[in-house]
Amino acid sequence: MTDVCMVIGAGAGIGGHVAKRFAREGYHAALCRRSDQDGLVRMVAEIEASGGSASGHLLNAIEDGTIEEAIEKIEAEAGPITTLVYNLGAQVGNRPLADTHHKMFEMGWRLGTYGLFRAAKVLMPLMEARGGGTFLVTSATAAVRGNAGQHSHAAAMAGRRMLCQTLNAEFAPKNIHVAHILIDSAVNAPDTLGKMLGAERFAKLQEARANGKDEIMEPDAIADTYFHVAHQHRSAWTFELDMRAFTDTAWWNHPVDI
Amino acid sequence: MTDVCMVIGAGAGIGGHVAKRFAREGYHAALCRRSDQDGLVRMVAEIEASGGSASGHLLNAIEDGTIEEAIEKIEAEAGPITTLVYNLGAQVGNRPLADTHHKMFEMGWRLGTYGLFRAAKVLMPLMEARGGGTFLVTSATAAVRGNAGQHSHAAAMAGRRMLCQTLNAEFAPKNIHVAHILIDSAVNAPDTLGKMLGAERFAKLQEARANGKDEIMEPDAIADTYFHVAHQHRSAWTFELDMRAFTDTAWWNHPVDI
Amino acid sequence: MTDVCMVIGAGAGIGGHVAKRFAREGYHAALCRRSDQDGLVRMVAEIEASGGSASGHLLNAIEDGTIEEAIEKIEAEAGPITTLVYNLGAQVGNRPLADTHHKMFEMGWRLGTYGLFRAAKVLMPLMEARGGGTFLVTSATAAVRGNAGQHSHAAAMAGRRMLCQTLNAEFAPKNIHVAHILIDSAVNAPDTLGKMLGAERFAKLQEARANGKDEIMEPDAIADTYFHVAHQHRSAWTFELDMRAFTDTAWWNHPVDI
Amino acid sequence: MTDVCMVIGAGAGIGGHVAKRFAREGYHAALCRRSDQDGLVRMVAEIEASGGSASGHLLNAIEDGTIEEAIEKIEAEAGPITTLVYNLGAQVGNRPLADTHHKMFEMGWRLGTYGLFRAAKVLMPLMEARGGGTFLVTSATAAVRGNAGQHSHAAAMAGRRMLCQTLNAEFAPKNIHVAHILIDSAVNAPDTLGKMLGAERFAKLQEARANGKDEIMEPDAIADTYFHVAHQHRSAWTFELDMRAFTDTAWWNHPVDI
C-alpha cells in the first residue's frame, strides 16, 4: 500500500505545495481544507495530471469529530498515514484586547492547539503500532513572541509549540518524528496573504517576485524543506527550525536604534 | 477607598501568602478559591486578626461568568482592584497522551490560559480607565519547556505566557504592569505539593525544612518578590523572572552526562 | 566586620546607584571604575555624608590582575565581599562588520565575559569558604538577541549570560546566588547614555523625565530591584529577570506590521 | 571555476562528512584541520577516488593569521569559497571553575567565537562582492544552556550563536546565508566522541549502531541536512535548527520527576 501524506490545511500556500511535493515522490496526498470544493478538486486533478495520487476532503477542523473521521476515512481508503502535515492557521488579525472576543480567543485555541491534540490522539497510536511516522507542524512567529494585537494567535501558537515539545518527548523514542517549523515571514499564498495585506500591497509583492527578488516566501521552496525534514535519518532528526525570506528581519531583530 | 489585591487561586501556597503580604501592607485582600469554605474563612480571619482587611470568595474559575462576577462584586464591595494575582494551576499530573483525555486537555486551557484572558477582558478596561494597575501571573516551568507527560499543562502554560506577552505589549504603555513569574521548583503547599508528592516524600521535605535546609520554596518568601515586583518604579518594570530553591537544578540544566 | 558590596563599573548610572543603595542598608560600598578619580571621590564622599561607608578604586578591568588585586585589597581593608555587582558594559556602538576591528571584538569579550570569569575565579572560592555570597550581573538585550551592528557586544554579552548559567549551576547549591539582570531599555546615566544618544536626544529624554514621564530607566529604581534580588530567601532565588521602562517595547516585540 | 566548500574542522565526524557530501555534488572540498597530516591525506584521497575534488590544509585555527591565510590560499588555488563550514569544537570537558584555567577559558573563546569572527572578517567581503555565499556553523547545546562544568564551552558557544545572529542580521539581505546548526546529541566520531566517552562506552555505542539502533548521530546523515540547508531557496532560508538522535532527550527535557 502507498504511504499517505495527510495535509490538514491544504490551501494554495504551504499546505498545497507540500502535498504536491510528497505526491511527486510517490506518496498519496490526502488534501483537507475547510472550504472551496472547486479549488480542492483542481488541486487533486493537478496532482493526478502529473502522475501522482491524491484525494480531497472538505473538513471543518474546528468541529469535534471531523479530523478524527477524516483520518479514519483516509486510512481506510488510501492507506496508512505515515506523514501528517498540520498546517492550520489561527490568525484573526491584529486586534486590541477590546476587539478580541471570547469566541475568537477560543477559536484560536481550537484551530491552533486543540486540533493538533485531537489529530495526535487518533494518529499517534496508529503510527506507534506501525513502528513510526512523521508529524510536520507549521507554526508562526507568534509561537515564540507575543506581540501587540496577537492575544488569540500567540496564545494558540505557543500552545501548539509546547504541545509539539511534549509529543516529541513522548513519541520520538517510539520512532515518530515531530517537527515544529516556524514560518517567520510572509508566504506567497493569495488566499491568506492576499487577504491580510490587501490587494495593493500583495500586487507590489508579486511584482517584486516577478523581478526575481525572492522577498516573499515561495511555498514550493518551503515544501522542499518539509520533505527534507520528513526524510532525515532518525539518528539526526530536527525538532525545530525557522524559515524566512533572506531580506526579512528575523523576529528577534528590531530595526537598529540605540 | 482601599486598594484591592484580588487573588484568584488563594490556597495555602503562593496565593494565600501573597494575599497576606498585600494585606499586611494595607491592601484589602480578596481571596478567591474553588472549594474549602472553611479554609477560606480561616484565612480571612487570620488576616483580620493581624489587623488587615480581607474577604473570601468561592469561585469555580472554569465556569464562564464566575471570574467576571467576582471582579464586579469585589470592586463594588471592597474598592478598585489595583493588583490582580492570577495564581490558578492547571496541572493534571504526568500522564501519557493515551491517558490525557480531551476534557483534561480542554480544562488545562480553561484554567491555564482562558481564565486569564477572561479576567483581562473585564479588568484591563477598568485599570486603564483608572490610569494603571498590576497583573501578577504565576507560571510554571511548563510554560517554557514541554516535558513528557505534560501535554495539557505545557500547552496551557505556554498559552498563558504568550498571553502575558501580548497583554504587556498592549497595556504596559498604559501604565498596567504585567509580570510573568516562572516558579521553577516545588512550593511548600500541603494542598498541592502534598498531593503531588504523596505523604512520604512530602514529610521528608518537611523534615529537611525543619532542619533549615530551605530546599523547598517557602510561599512567604515568594510573596516578598511578588510584592516587590508589584511596586517597582514604572521606569524599571520586570516582565519576566524565574524563581527556584537554591539547591534545585534550573529547568534548562540536566544532570551532567557526556 | 561589615559586609562589603563591591561594584565593578561604578559610574553615574546603575553601578553608582546600587553602591549607594547597599551603603544605605549598612554595607561598605567598594566602588571600582576605570577613570574619573574626581567623580569617584565625589561618590564616596556623598555616601559618607549620608552616614554610609564607602571606598573608591580606580581599576582598568581589561588588564589582567586588576580585578584580582582589587578584590584582595578590598577584602583586606574593608571586609569580606558578600555581594559582587558586575556592571561593566562592553558596548562599542553599532558598527558593521567592516568597522568592527579585531581589537574591538576582543575588548568586548575581555570586558563582557572574561572579566566576570576572572572575578569569579578569585571570589567564588572565598564565598564558598565563607558559606555563601551573591553575584549580581548587569546584562543587556544583546545577551539574548544579536542585532545588526552588535557583533562584538552580542557575542560578549551572550558569553556573559551563559557564564552566569554555568556559575549558577555550580555555585547555587553552595549558597551563592548568581543573578543575570537583563536591562532592556535606556538608563538615565549621562556618562553612557548621554554619549550614545548625543546631546540633543539626551536633553529631550531629560525633559520628558522632568515632566514625570518615567520613560527612561531611573538607576535608583533599578537599584531597588538589585537590592531586593540580593536579599531573596534562598528557597526562592531568581536567576534571571528583565527590566525596562513601561513605555518601552520589549526586545522581542517589533512594532506591529503584518 | 568550481565552487569551493571550505571546512574548518574537518575531522572524522561532521566536518569530514560534510566535505565528502559537497565534493560528491561537484564542489571542491577544502579540508582544514589542526593535526594528523596522514588522516588528512587519506580523506583527500578518498574523495578523489570517488571522482571528487579536494585539498587538505593543516591549520592551527587558534593562531592569528592562520584562518586568514588559508582562505587566501584556497581562493587562489581552488576558486571562490561559496560555502564555509565552521566546525571547530571548543569543548574542554566538564570541569569545575577551580579546574577551568584562564588559558582554557580563553582558548574556548578563541576557537568557539573569535575564529568565526576572523573567518567572517575575511570571507564576508569576498562573498558580498561576489553577490552571495553560505556560512554553515556547527554549534552545540552549550550555546543555549550553560550546564555545570561548562564555563568555557558555554560562554564560547553562546558567543558563537549570537555572532551568527549579528552576521545574519547584517549579511542575509546581502544574499549570504548564515545557519546556526545546534547539534544536541553525541556524534559518531572516533576522534572526539571516542575520547570523551572512553573506549568502553564508545564500543557499546558502536555495538548498538551495528544493530541498527541509530542511537548515535551518524555524521553522513548530519551532512545531508547541511547540504540541504546550504541549498535552500533564498526566499525560505533557515537560520537555526537543532538535531539529535531520535532516542535522545532534547536539551530542554529532564527526565520526568515531580
Short mmCIF file of N, CA, C and O in Angstrom, two decimals, chain A residues 58-155:
data_model
loop_
_atom_site.label_atom_id
_atom_site.label_comp_id
_atom_site.label_asym_id
_atom_site.label_seq_id
_atom_site.Cartn_x
_atom_site.Cartn_y
_atom_site.Cartn_z
N LEU A 58 -13.19 17.86 2.27
CA LEU A 58 -13.61 19.07 2.97
C LEU A 58 -13.75 18.73 4.44
O LEU A 58 -14.28 17.68 4.81
N LEU A 59 -13.32 19.63 5.27
CA LEU A 59 -13.14 19.30 6.68
C LEU A 59 -13.16 20.57 7.51
O LEU A 59 -12.31 21.43 7.36
N ASN A 60 -14.15 20.71 8.37
CA ASN A 60 -14.18 21.88 9.25
C ASN A 60 -13.51 21.52 10.56
O ASN A 60 -14.15 21.09 11.53
N ALA A 61 -12.21 21.72 10.59
CA ALA A 61 -11.37 21.18 11.66
C ALA A 61 -11.80 21.62 13.05
O ALA A 61 -11.52 20.95 14.04
N ILE A 62 -12.48 22.74 13.13
CA ILE A 62 -12.87 23.27 14.44
C ILE A 62 -13.93 22.42 15.12
O ILE A 62 -14.08 22.44 16.34
N GLU A 63 -14.66 21.64 14.32
CA GLU A 63 -15.73 20.81 14.90
C GLU A 63 -15.19 19.46 15.37
O GLU A 63 -14.50 18.76 14.65
N ASP A 64 -15.59 19.10 16.58
CA ASP A 64 -15.18 17.81 17.13
C ASP A 64 -15.57 16.67 16.19
O ASP A 64 -16.65 16.67 15.61
N GLY A 65 -14.69 15.72 16.04
CA GLY A 65 -15.01 14.55 15.24
C GLY A 65 -14.55 14.63 13.79
O GLY A 65 -14.35 13.60 13.15
N THR A 66 -14.35 15.83 13.30
CA THR A 66 -14.06 15.96 11.86
C THR A 66 -12.68 15.45 11.48
O THR A 66 -12.52 14.67 10.54
N ILE A 67 -11.68 15.90 12.23
CA ILE A 67 -10.32 15.45 11.95
C ILE A 67 -10.25 13.94 12.16
O ILE A 67 -9.66 13.20 11.36
N GLU A 68 -10.89 13.51 13.22
CA GLU A 68 -10.87 12.10 13.60
C GLU A 68 -11.47 11.24 12.47
O GLU A 68 -10.88 10.22 12.07
N GLU A 69 -12.62 11.64 11.96
CA GLU A 69 -13.26 10.88 10.89
C GLU A 69 -12.43 10.90 9.61
O GLU A 69 -12.34 9.90 8.91
N ALA A 70 -11.84 12.05 9.32
CA ALA A 70 -11.04 12.14 8.10
C ALA A 70 -9.85 11.18 8.17
O ALA A 70 -9.52 10.50 7.19
N ILE A 71 -9.21 11.13 9.33
CA ILE A 71 -8.08 10.20 9.47
C ILE A 71 -8.54 8.77 9.22
O ILE A 71 -7.91 8.01 8.46
N GLU A 72 -9.65 8.41 9.82
CA GLU A 72 -10.17 7.05 9.67
C GLU A 72 -10.49 6.76 8.20
O GLU A 72 -10.12 5.71 7.66
N LYS A 73 -11.17 7.69 7.58
CA LYS A 73 -11.57 7.52 6.18
C LYS A 73 -10.34 7.40 5.26
O LYS A 73 -10.27 6.52 4.40
N ILE A 74 -9.38 8.26 5.47
CA ILE A 74 -8.20 8.25 4.60
C ILE A 74 -7.40 6.96 4.80
O ILE A 74 -6.93 6.35 3.84
N GLU A 75 -7.26 6.55 6.04
CA GLU A 75 -6.55 5.29 6.31
C GLU A 75 -7.27 4.12 5.63
O GLU A 75 -6.62 3.21 5.09
N ALA A 76 -8.60 4.14 5.66
CA ALA A 76 -9.36 3.04 5.07
C ALA A 76 -9.28 3.05 3.54
O ALA A 76 -9.13 2.01 2.90
N GLU A 77 -9.35 4.22 2.97
CA GLU A 77 -9.42 4.32 1.51
C GLU A 77 -8.06 4.36 0.83
O GLU A 77 -7.88 3.82 -0.25
N ALA A 78 -7.10 5.04 1.47
CA ALA A 78 -5.85 5.29 0.74
C ALA A 78 -4.65 4.58 1.32
O ALA A 78 -3.64 4.38 0.63
N GLY A 79 -4.73 4.21 2.59
CA GLY A 79 -3.57 3.54 3.19
C GLY A 79 -3.11 4.24 4.45
O GLY A 79 -3.67 5.26 4.85
N PRO A 80 -2.06 3.73 5.07
CA PRO A 80 -1.57 4.27 6.33
C PRO A 80 -0.99 5.68 6.18
O PRO A 80 -0.15 5.92 5.29
N ILE A 81 -1.45 6.56 7.02
CA ILE A 81 -0.90 7.93 7.03
C ILE A 81 0.46 7.86 7.70
O ILE A 81 0.56 7.64 8.90
N THR A 82 1.51 8.03 6.92
CA THR A 82 2.85 7.98 7.51
C THR A 82 3.37 9.38 7.83
O THR A 82 4.26 9.54 8.64
N THR A 83 2.80 10.38 7.14
CA THR A 83 3.17 11.77 7.44
C THR A 83 1.91 12.59 7.62
O THR A 83 1.04 12.60 6.75
N LEU A 84 1.83 13.29 8.74
CA LEU A 84 0.76 14.27 8.92
C LEU A 84 1.37 15.66 8.84
O LEU A 84 2.35 15.96 9.53
N VAL A 85 0.79 16.50 8.00
CA VAL A 85 1.19 17.91 7.96
C VAL A 85 0.06 18.71 8.58
O VAL A 85 -1.03 18.79 8.03
N TYR A 86 0.33 19.27 9.76
CA TYR A 86 -0.69 20.08 10.44
C TYR A 86 -0.41 21.53 10.10
O TYR A 86 0.52 22.14 10.60
N ASN A 87 -1.22 22.07 9.23
CA ASN A 87 -0.92 23.37 8.62
C ASN A 87 -2.05 24.38 8.81
O ASN A 87 -2.21 25.30 8.02
N LEU A 88 -2.86 24.20 9.84
CA LEU A 88 -3.96 25.14 10.07
C LEU A 88 -3.46 26.43 10.69
O LEU A 88 -2.78 26.41 11.71
N GLY A 89 -3.82 27.54 10.11
CA GLY A 89 -3.54 28.84 10.70
C GLY A 89 -4.58 29.15 11.77
O GLY A 89 -5.62 28.50 11.85
N ALA A 90 -4.26 30.14 12.60
CA ALA A 90 -5.23 30.53 13.64
C ALA A 90 -5.16 32.04 13.82
O ALA A 90 -5.40 32.58 14.89
N GLN A 91 -4.82 32.71 12.75
CA GLN A 91 -4.65 34.17 12.76
C GLN A 91 -6.01 34.85 12.68
O GLN A 91 -6.83 34.48 11.84
N VAL A 92 -6.26 35.77 13.58
CA VAL A 92 -7.51 36.55 13.48
C VAL A 92 -7.21 38.03 13.23
O VAL A 92 -8.09 38.88 13.39
N GLY A 93 -5.98 38.29 12.81
CA GLY A 93 -5.62 39.68 12.52
C GLY A 93 -5.22 40.41 13.79
O GLY A 93 -5.51 39.97 14.89
N ASN A 94 -4.54 41.52 13.62
CA ASN A 94 -4.15 42.32 14.78
C ASN A 94 -5.34 43.04 15.35
O ASN A 94 -5.98 43.83 14.67
N ARG A 95 -5.65 42.78 16.59
CA ARG A 95 -6.78 43.46 17.20
C ARG A 95 -6.52 43.63 18.70
O ARG A 95 -6.05 42.71 19.37
N PRO A 96 -6.83 44.79 19.20
CA PRO A 96 -6.63 45.02 20.63
C PRO A 96 -7.50 44.08 21.45
O PRO A 96 -8.44 43.45 20.91
N LEU A 97 -7.24 44.01 22.73
CA LEU A 97 -7.99 43.13 23.61
C LEU A 97 -9.49 43.40 23.50
O LEU A 97 -10.31 42.47 23.48
N ALA A 98 -9.85 44.67 23.44
CA ALA A 98 -11.27 45.04 23.40
C ALA A 98 -11.98 44.43 22.19
O ALA A 98 -13.18 44.15 22.24
N ASP A 99 -11.25 44.22 21.11
CA ASP A 99 -11.86 43.65 19.91
C ASP A 99 -11.58 42.15 19.76
O ASP A 99 -11.90 41.57 18.72
N THR A 100 -10.96 41.57 20.75
CA THR A 100 -10.71 40.12 20.71
C THR A 100 -11.80 39.45 21.53
O THR A 100 -11.73 39.36 22.75
N HIS A 101 -12.84 39.01 20.84
CA HIS A 101 -14.00 38.47 21.53
C HIS A 101 -13.70 37.07 22.06
O HIS A 101 -12.80 36.39 21.58
N HIS A 102 -14.48 36.68 23.04
CA HIS A 102 -14.25 35.38 23.67
C HIS A 102 -14.26 34.25 22.65
O HIS A 102 -13.45 33.33 22.70
N LYS A 103 -15.16 34.30 21.71
CA LYS A 103 -15.26 33.23 20.71
C LYS A 103 -14.02 33.17 19.83
O LYS A 103 -13.57 32.10 19.40
N MET A 104 -13.48 34.33 19.51
CA MET A 104 -12.25 34.40 18.71
C MET A 104 -11.08 33.77 19.44
O MET A 104 -10.27 33.07 18.86
N PHE A 105 -11.00 34.12 20.72
CA PHE A 105 -9.89 33.58 21.51
C PHE A 105 -9.99 32.06 21.57
O PHE A 105 -9.00 31.35 21.40
N GLU A 106 -11.21 31.59 21.76
CA GLU A 106 -11.40 30.14 21.83
C GLU A 106 -11.15 29.48 20.47
O GLU A 106 -10.55 28.41 20.39
N MET A 107 -11.59 30.14 19.42
CA MET A 107 -11.37 29.59 18.08
C MET A 107 -9.87 29.46 17.79
O MET A 107 -9.42 28.48 17.19
N GLY A 108 -9.12 30.47 18.21
CA GLY A 108 -7.66 30.40 18.06
C GLY A 108 -7.13 29.12 18.68
O GLY A 108 -6.36 28.38 18.05
N TRP A 109 -7.56 28.85 19.89
CA TRP A 109 -7.10 27.64 20.58
C TRP A 109 -7.59 26.38 19.87
O TRP A 109 -6.83 25.42 19.70
N ARG A 110 -8.85 26.38 19.43
CA ARG A 110 -9.39 25.18 18.80
C ARG A 110 -8.63 24.82 17.51
O ARG A 110 -8.33 23.65 17.26
N LEU A 111 -8.29 25.83 16.72
CA LEU A 111 -7.55 25.56 15.48
C LEU A 111 -6.05 25.43 15.74
O LEU A 111 -5.37 24.61 15.14
N GLY A 112 -5.57 26.27 16.64
CA GLY A 112 -4.12 26.38 16.81
C GLY A 112 -3.53 25.25 17.64
O GLY A 112 -2.45 24.75 17.34
N THR A 113 -4.24 24.87 18.70
CA THR A 113 -3.68 23.92 19.66
C THR A 113 -4.49 22.62 19.72
O THR A 113 -3.95 21.53 19.55
N TYR A 114 -5.78 22.76 19.94
CA TYR A 114 -6.62 21.60 20.24
C TYR A 114 -6.74 20.66 19.03
O TYR A 114 -6.76 19.44 19.18
N GLY A 115 -6.81 21.20 17.85
CA GLY A 115 -6.90 20.38 16.65
C GLY A 115 -5.69 19.46 16.50
O GLY A 115 -5.81 18.29 16.11
N LEU A 116 -4.53 19.99 16.83
CA LEU A 116 -3.31 19.17 16.77
C LEU A 116 -3.37 18.06 17.82
O LEU A 116 -3.00 16.91 17.56
N PHE A 117 -3.85 18.43 19.01
CA PHE A 117 -4.02 17.41 20.06
C PHE A 117 -4.97 16.32 19.59
O PHE A 117 -4.69 15.12 19.75
N ARG A 118 -6.10 16.72 18.99
CA ARG A 118 -7.08 15.73 18.53
C ARG A 118 -6.46 14.81 17.47
O ARG A 118 -6.65 13.59 17.48
N ALA A 119 -5.75 15.40 16.53
CA ALA A 119 -5.11 14.58 15.49
C ALA A 119 -4.12 13.60 16.11
O ALA A 119 -4.05 12.43 15.73
N ALA A 120 -3.36 14.09 17.09
CA ALA A 120 -2.36 13.23 17.73
C ALA A 120 -3.03 12.09 18.49
O ALA A 120 -2.54 10.95 18.47
N LYS A 121 -4.14 12.40 19.15
CA LYS A 121 -4.86 11.36 19.90
C LYS A 121 -5.22 10.17 19.01
O LYS A 121 -5.16 9.02 19.43
N VAL A 122 -5.61 10.44 17.78
CA VAL A 122 -6.02 9.37 16.88
C VAL A 122 -4.82 8.74 16.16
O VAL A 122 -4.72 7.52 16.03
N LEU A 123 -3.91 9.60 15.72
CA LEU A 123 -2.89 9.11 14.80
C LEU A 123 -1.65 8.55 15.50
O LEU A 123 -1.02 7.62 14.99
N MET A 124 -1.30 9.10 16.64
CA MET A 124 -0.10 8.62 17.32
C MET A 124 -0.18 7.12 17.62
O MET A 124 0.78 6.39 17.35
N PRO A 125 -1.30 6.64 18.17
CA PRO A 125 -1.36 5.19 18.43
C PRO A 125 -1.24 4.35 17.16
O PRO A 125 -0.60 3.29 17.18
N LEU A 126 -1.82 4.83 16.06
CA LEU A 126 -1.69 4.09 14.79
C LEU A 126 -0.24 4.06 14.34
O LEU A 126 0.29 3.01 13.96
N MET A 127 0.42 5.22 14.40
CA MET A 127 1.82 5.27 13.99
C MET A 127 2.68 4.41 14.91
O MET A 127 3.57 3.70 14.46
N GLU A 128 2.41 4.52 16.20
CA GLU A 128 3.20 3.74 17.15
C GLU A 128 3.05 2.24 16.86
O GLU A 128 4.04 1.49 16.84
N ALA A 129 1.82 1.81 16.59
CA ALA A 129 1.58 0.39 16.30
C ALA A 129 2.30 -0.04 15.03
O ALA A 129 2.72 -1.18 14.88
N ARG A 130 2.46 0.91 14.10
CA ARG A 130 3.13 0.57 12.83
C ARG A 130 4.63 0.79 12.91
O ARG A 130 5.34 0.62 11.91
N GLY A 131 5.11 1.26 14.03
CA GLY A 131 6.56 1.39 14.22
C GLY A 131 7.16 2.73 13.83
O GLY A 131 8.39 2.88 13.82
N GLY A 132 6.33 3.72 13.51
CA GLY A 132 6.91 5.02 13.21
C GLY A 132 5.99 5.93 12.42
O GLY A 132 4.88 5.53 12.03
N GLY A 133 6.45 7.15 12.19
CA GLY A 133 5.67 8.13 11.44
C GLY A 133 6.26 9.52 11.60
O GLY A 133 7.29 9.69 12.25
N THR A 134 5.60 10.49 10.99
CA THR A 134 6.10 11.86 10.98
C THR A 134 4.98 12.86 11.18
O THR A 134 3.94 12.75 10.51
N PHE A 135 5.17 13.81 12.07
CA PHE A 135 4.26 14.95 12.25
C PHE A 135 5.02 16.22 11.87
O PHE A 135 5.95 16.61 12.59
N LEU A 136 4.62 16.87 10.80
CA LEU A 136 5.23 18.16 10.44
C LEU A 136 4.23 19.25 10.81
O LEU A 136 3.13 19.29 10.25
N VAL A 137 4.62 20.12 11.72
CA VAL A 137 3.69 21.12 12.21
C VAL A 137 4.15 22.51 11.81
O VAL A 137 5.21 22.98 12.22
N THR A 138 3.34 23.15 10.98
CA THR A 138 3.62 24.52 10.59
C THR A 138 3.33 25.44 11.77
O THR A 138 2.31 25.31 12.42
N SER A 139 4.24 26.36 12.02
CA SER A 139 4.00 27.27 13.12
C SER A 139 4.38 28.68 12.71
O SER A 139 4.78 28.93 11.57
N ALA A 140 4.22 29.60 13.63
CA ALA A 140 4.38 31.01 13.29
C ALA A 140 5.19 31.71 14.36
O ALA A 140 5.36 31.21 15.47
N THR A 141 5.70 32.86 14.01
CA THR A 141 6.44 33.70 14.94
C THR A 141 5.72 33.84 16.27
O THR A 141 6.35 33.87 17.32
N ALA A 142 4.40 33.93 16.20
CA ALA A 142 3.62 34.15 17.42
C ALA A 142 3.81 33.02 18.44
O ALA A 142 3.50 33.19 19.61
N ALA A 143 4.34 31.88 18.00
CA ALA A 143 4.59 30.78 18.93
C ALA A 143 5.69 31.11 19.93
O ALA A 143 5.77 30.52 21.00
N VAL A 144 6.55 32.05 19.56
CA VAL A 144 7.69 32.37 20.43
C VAL A 144 7.74 33.83 20.86
O VAL A 144 8.65 34.24 21.59
N ARG A 145 6.79 34.62 20.43
CA ARG A 145 6.82 36.04 20.74
C ARG A 145 5.41 36.59 20.68
O ARG A 145 4.74 36.49 19.65
N GLY A 146 4.93 37.13 21.77
CA GLY A 146 3.57 37.65 21.81
C GLY A 146 3.55 39.14 21.55
O GLY A 146 3.91 39.92 22.42
N ASN A 147 3.14 39.51 20.39
CA ASN A 147 3.15 40.91 20.02
C ASN A 147 1.78 41.57 20.27
O ASN A 147 0.78 40.88 20.43
N ALA A 148 1.77 42.86 20.31
CA ALA A 148 0.52 43.59 20.49
C ALA A 148 -0.50 43.16 19.45
O ALA A 148 -0.17 42.97 18.28
N GLY A 149 -1.72 42.96 19.89
CA GLY A 149 -2.79 42.62 18.96
C GLY A 149 -2.89 41.15 18.65
O GLY A 149 -3.76 40.72 17.90
N GLN A 150 -2.02 40.33 19.25
CA GLN A 150 -1.96 38.91 18.91
C GLN A 150 -2.47 38.02 20.04
O GLN A 150 -2.04 36.87 20.17
N HIS A 151 -3.36 38.53 20.87
CA HIS A 151 -3.78 37.78 22.06
C HIS A 151 -4.19 36.35 21.71
O HIS A 151 -3.71 35.38 22.30
N SER A 152 -5.09 36.21 20.76
CA SER A 152 -5.59 34.88 20.42
C SER A 152 -4.51 34.05 19.72
O SER A 152 -4.25 32.90 20.06
N HIS A 153 -3.88 34.67 18.75
CA HIS A 153 -2.93 33.94 17.90
C HIS A 153 -1.71 33.46 18.69
O HIS A 153 -1.28 32.30 18.58
N ALA A 154 -1.15 34.34 19.49
CA ALA A 154 0.07 33.98 20.22
C ALA A 154 -0.21 32.90 21.26
O ALA A 154 0.56 31.94 21.40
N ALA A 155 -1.31 33.03 21.99
CA ALA A 155 -1.64 32.00 22.98
C ALA A 155 -1.84 30.65 22.29
O ALA A 155 -1.39 29.61 22.78
#
